[in-house]
């Protein structure tokens, strides 16, 4: 039986050797981290570590690195390090960086990172509420989705044909859908299955509403990734059901596999997470396995010129 080619469209690398500074990993512990105690991942995680996670029956054909909250003063340092790492170890295949949307330096930060052939877009997180009952307190705040000074960064991405990795809790999904009406050509990849942290019936209903609002935009895709929550304990079957529902909402052509390793490793092994996504595919779109595990990421993150041709099926 042949191996299944896999694109991991969201993971992190860090060396913690001074190449790039990650305050949350190397300095004070972030007491508000959404998965609680993360001491186990405050250690190097590099391409060989990721490759060791891949279970039998799969071949890692390529990856997309997502910015890992390095020191915000010089975001291009992480991009330059990852570009060197890819030359030395062949991973990552592409990267999503960070820029300060509301800052006057935003354009220059973009231009410097665009020098890297691996640079595909940006993950810049707006200000959001940690819980749904705090939602209204963030509306209109500086750096929020209602801050036009911040959302001007989205127009910069659209103008440069770069993508935006969108990461907000479920109670902000509908806000994001409304904001994206102003940048109709912008390609967007929703992170972490839309972060359905609130798994109560009203919470899931709110998540579905936001997911459908985003799915109405044909330029939005979703990563089947990270279902850890600060509000509920890990439950494998319920998480599989959420993954399957996300596939049904967005359609199989706009869903891509992602591990969020090493962070997801706080809850589950790589092999188990992959098996959960596989089960969701079998439940919701059994004919789309190749698309969700590989082909969609090649298209959405424009990997055809980066992933070796022999890896593209």
C-alpha atoms as one frame of an Amber mdcrd trajectory, in Angstrom:
protein
   0.000   0.000   0.000   1.443   3.398  -1.025   2.008   6.216   1.426  -0.406
   9.118   1.577   1.268  12.440   0.764   0.581  14.986   3.501   0.869  18.759
   3.678   0.888  20.111   7.227  -0.455  23.618   6.662   0.105  24.981  10.182
   2.941  24.182  12.556   5.732  26.003  14.397   9.503  25.689  14.637  11.738
  27.306  17.235  15.365  26.689  18.136  15.542  28.752  21.362  19.252  29.296
  20.707  19.216  33.054  20.191  18.447  32.888  16.465  14.956  34.226  17.118
  13.609  35.470  20.441  10.245  34.122  21.611   9.316  35.916  24.843   6.503
  33.503  25.736   8.850  30.518  25.397  12.069  31.979  26.779  11.058  34.691
  29.254   8.103  34.860  31.622   5.394  32.229  31.309   2.166  33.550  29.779
  -0.428  32.961  32.480  -3.231  33.523  29.974  -2.169  30.874  27.452  -5.351
  29.353  26.058  -4.323  25.748  26.801  -3.030  26.357  30.308   0.337  24.907
  31.349   2.564  24.777  28.284   5.892  24.029  29.981   6.326  20.862  27.885
   6.721  22.843  24.680   9.216  25.368  26.045  11.999  23.470  24.269  13.366
  23.373  20.713  11.118  22.029  17.986  12.750  21.700  14.560  12.204  19.864
  11.249  13.594  16.573  12.519  11.224  16.757  15.493   8.246  17.241  13.191
   9.323  14.445  10.877   9.521  12.087  13.850   5.820  12.766  14.505   4.614
  11.517  11.118   2.995   8.084  11.498   3.576   5.103   9.236   1.577   5.202
   6.034   2.157   8.918   5.419   4.858  10.944   3.678   5.303  14.578   4.682
   5.408  16.262   1.287   5.589  19.825   2.602   4.646  22.211   5.377   3.522
  25.758   6.043   5.059  27.453   9.065   2.843  29.916  10.908   4.394  32.752
  12.869   5.049  31.804  16.480   4.857  35.159  18.289   8.510  36.038  18.125
   9.681  39.393  19.507   7.492  41.928  17.749  10.146  44.570  17.168  11.711
  42.801  14.174   9.284  40.282  12.650  11.521  39.727   9.641  14.099  38.012
  11.910  11.874  34.930  12.165  11.213  34.968   8.418  14.925  35.178   7.622
  15.734  32.349  10.059  13.040  30.105   8.600  14.275  30.807   5.079  17.775
  29.686   6.077  16.353  26.665   7.888  14.466  25.617   4.756  17.662  25.779
   2.692  19.461  23.598   5.212  16.715  21.111   6.127  14.101  21.435   3.339
  11.348  22.521   5.709   9.226  24.585   5.902   7.980  24.758   2.309   6.282
  28.114   2.882   5.719  30.503   5.762   3.171  32.908   7.176   4.776  35.835
   8.955   3.596  38.699  11.137   3.425  42.483  10.723   2.071  45.301  12.865
  -1.076  46.257  10.955  -1.719  49.551  12.747   1.918  50.646  12.763   3.509
  53.024  10.284   6.214  50.385   9.790   3.734  47.815   8.474   4.466  48.355
   4.786   8.235  48.182   5.301   7.859  45.021   7.389   5.882  43.430   4.567
   8.351  44.427   1.891  11.311  43.008   3.805   9.592  39.670   4.362   8.469
  39.456   0.745  12.138  39.036  -0.186  11.825  35.464   1.038  10.571  33.070
  -1.637   8.748  31.200   1.127   6.624  34.156   2.292   2.941  33.704   1.482
   1.068  35.939   3.875   0.521  37.208   7.390  -1.109  36.129  10.604  -1.939
  39.260  12.568  -4.413  38.692  15.387  -6.961  41.403  16.164  -7.896  42.242
  19.735 -10.597  39.793  20.827 -12.554  38.809  23.911 -11.296  35.822  25.892
 -14.864  34.721  26.635 -18.206  35.308  24.906 -19.595  37.270  27.856 -16.749
  39.790  27.379 -17.447  40.266  23.672 -18.993  43.711  23.817 -16.111  45.146
  25.824 -13.755  44.701  22.842 -15.967  46.189  20.148 -14.281  49.225  18.657
 -11.142  48.795  20.759  -7.785  49.779  19.335  -6.506  46.853  17.286  -9.941
  45.235  17.003 -11.767  44.269  13.825 -13.682  47.555  14.099 -10.473  49.608
  14.142 -10.015  50.954  10.609  -6.421  51.851  11.422  -5.775  48.170  12.071
  -7.806  46.730   9.197  -5.877  48.862   6.705  -3.327  46.068   6.954  -5.798
  43.770   5.213  -5.868  46.103   2.241  -2.054  46.002   2.115  -2.206  42.219
   1.892  -4.878  42.336  -0.801  -2.846  44.800  -2.869   0.203  42.493  -2.730
  -1.677  39.245  -3.391  -0.745  37.957   0.051  -3.045  35.920   2.274  -4.317
  36.554   5.789  -4.351  33.806   8.388  -7.392  34.686  10.487  -7.375  33.602
  14.127 -10.263  34.714  16.332 -12.525  32.895  18.816 -15.883  31.795  17.423
 -17.769  34.796  18.834 -15.788  37.077  16.485 -16.219  35.053  13.260 -19.216
  37.035  12.045 -17.311  40.275  12.704 -14.484  38.979  10.522 -16.913  38.084
   7.742 -18.264  41.640   7.748 -14.789  43.197   7.702 -13.748  41.015   4.750
 -16.483  42.557   2.612 -14.129  45.535   2.294 -11.352  43.386   0.764 -13.213
  41.076  -1.631 -10.081  39.775  -3.380  -8.156  38.940  -0.200  -7.384  35.253
   0.271  -8.077  34.202   3.878  -7.275  31.012   5.761  -9.244  30.611   8.979
  -7.117  29.055  11.725  -8.029  26.267  14.109 -11.480  25.331  12.853 -12.766
  28.747  13.927 -11.844  28.223  17.592 -15.163  26.829  18.895 -14.102  27.165
  22.520 -17.656  27.389  23.879 -19.186  23.944  23.301 -22.534  24.698  24.914
 -25.485  24.490  22.521 -25.696  28.310  22.258 -21.916  28.452  21.814 -21.904
  25.928  18.990 -24.850  27.683  17.367 -22.852  30.930  17.429 -19.850  29.112
  15.930 -21.992  27.661  13.115 -23.433  31.089  12.355 -19.968  32.634  12.104
 -18.564  29.755  10.093 -21.403  30.015   7.579 -20.893  33.768   7.290 -17.229
  33.240   6.456 -17.941  30.295   4.153 -20.201  32.573   2.090 -16.984  34.315
   1.008 -15.429  32.083  -1.683 -11.939  33.341  -0.836 -11.997  31.924   2.707
 -10.635  28.442   3.500 -10.374  26.722   6.883  -7.637  24.770   8.606  -8.817
  21.593  10.297  -6.647  22.192  13.325  -6.385  22.798  17.081  -9.559  22.043
  18.992  -8.074  22.515  22.437 -10.243  24.870  24.473  -9.873  26.884  27.686
 -13.570  26.292  28.368 -14.034  22.509  27.988 -11.949  19.382  28.429 -10.668
  17.463  25.421 -13.219  15.022  24.014 -12.103  13.072  20.955 -15.462  12.153
  19.419 -16.987  15.587  19.967 -13.940  17.113  18.317 -14.276  14.752  15.343
 -17.900  15.857  15.025 -16.811  19.525  14.978 -14.230  18.770  12.269 -16.828
  16.965  10.155 -19.252  19.861  10.552 -16.572  22.337   9.454 -16.028  20.269
   6.298 -19.768  20.303   5.613 -19.978  24.073   6.103 -16.995  25.045   3.953
 -17.034  22.189   1.467 -14.163  19.802   0.923 -12.343  22.046  -1.581 -11.762
  24.740   1.068 -10.552  22.576   3.967  -6.911  21.769   4.692  -5.188  19.568
   7.237  -3.023  21.231   9.884  -1.423  19.964  13.076  -0.527  23.112  15.045
   2.376  21.109  16.449   3.982  21.210  18.895   1.118  23.097  20.586  -1.556
  20.490  19.864   0.776  17.967  21.494  -0.336  19.356  24.844  -3.585  17.458
  24.312  -2.989  14.677  21.822  -0.313  12.936  19.744   0.259  13.838  16.101
  -0.868  10.368  15.015  -4.109  10.653  16.986  -4.869  14.137  15.662  -4.289
  12.951  12.089  -6.532   9.937  12.711  -9.248  12.285  14.010  -9.086  14.393
  10.848  -9.143  11.221   8.767 -12.303  10.083  10.578 -13.955  13.462  10.016
 -13.124  13.232   6.308 -14.567   9.715   6.180 -17.735  10.967   7.888 -18.239
  14.158   5.866 -16.421  13.857   2.522 -14.962  10.391   1.944 -13.983  11.181
  -1.653 -11.957  14.237  -0.589  -9.135  12.616   1.384  -6.411  13.510  -1.115
  -7.737  17.051  -1.468  -7.911  17.815   2.250  -4.648  16.124   3.213  -2.601
  17.474   0.321  -3.990  19.079  -2.826  -5.974  21.960  -1.315  -2.962  23.224
   0.650  -0.819  23.161  -2.505  -3.386  25.400  -4.200  -4.297  27.663  -1.291
  -0.712  28.335  -0.142   0.742  28.273  -3.667   3.197  25.469  -2.997   3.514
  24.170  -6.550   6.833  25.968  -7.030   8.127  25.086  -3.567   7.121  21.495
  -2.890   9.257  19.235  -5.144   7.360  18.175  -8.234   7.681  14.509  -7.264
   5.562  15.252  -4.190   2.626  16.693  -6.117   0.262  13.876  -7.034
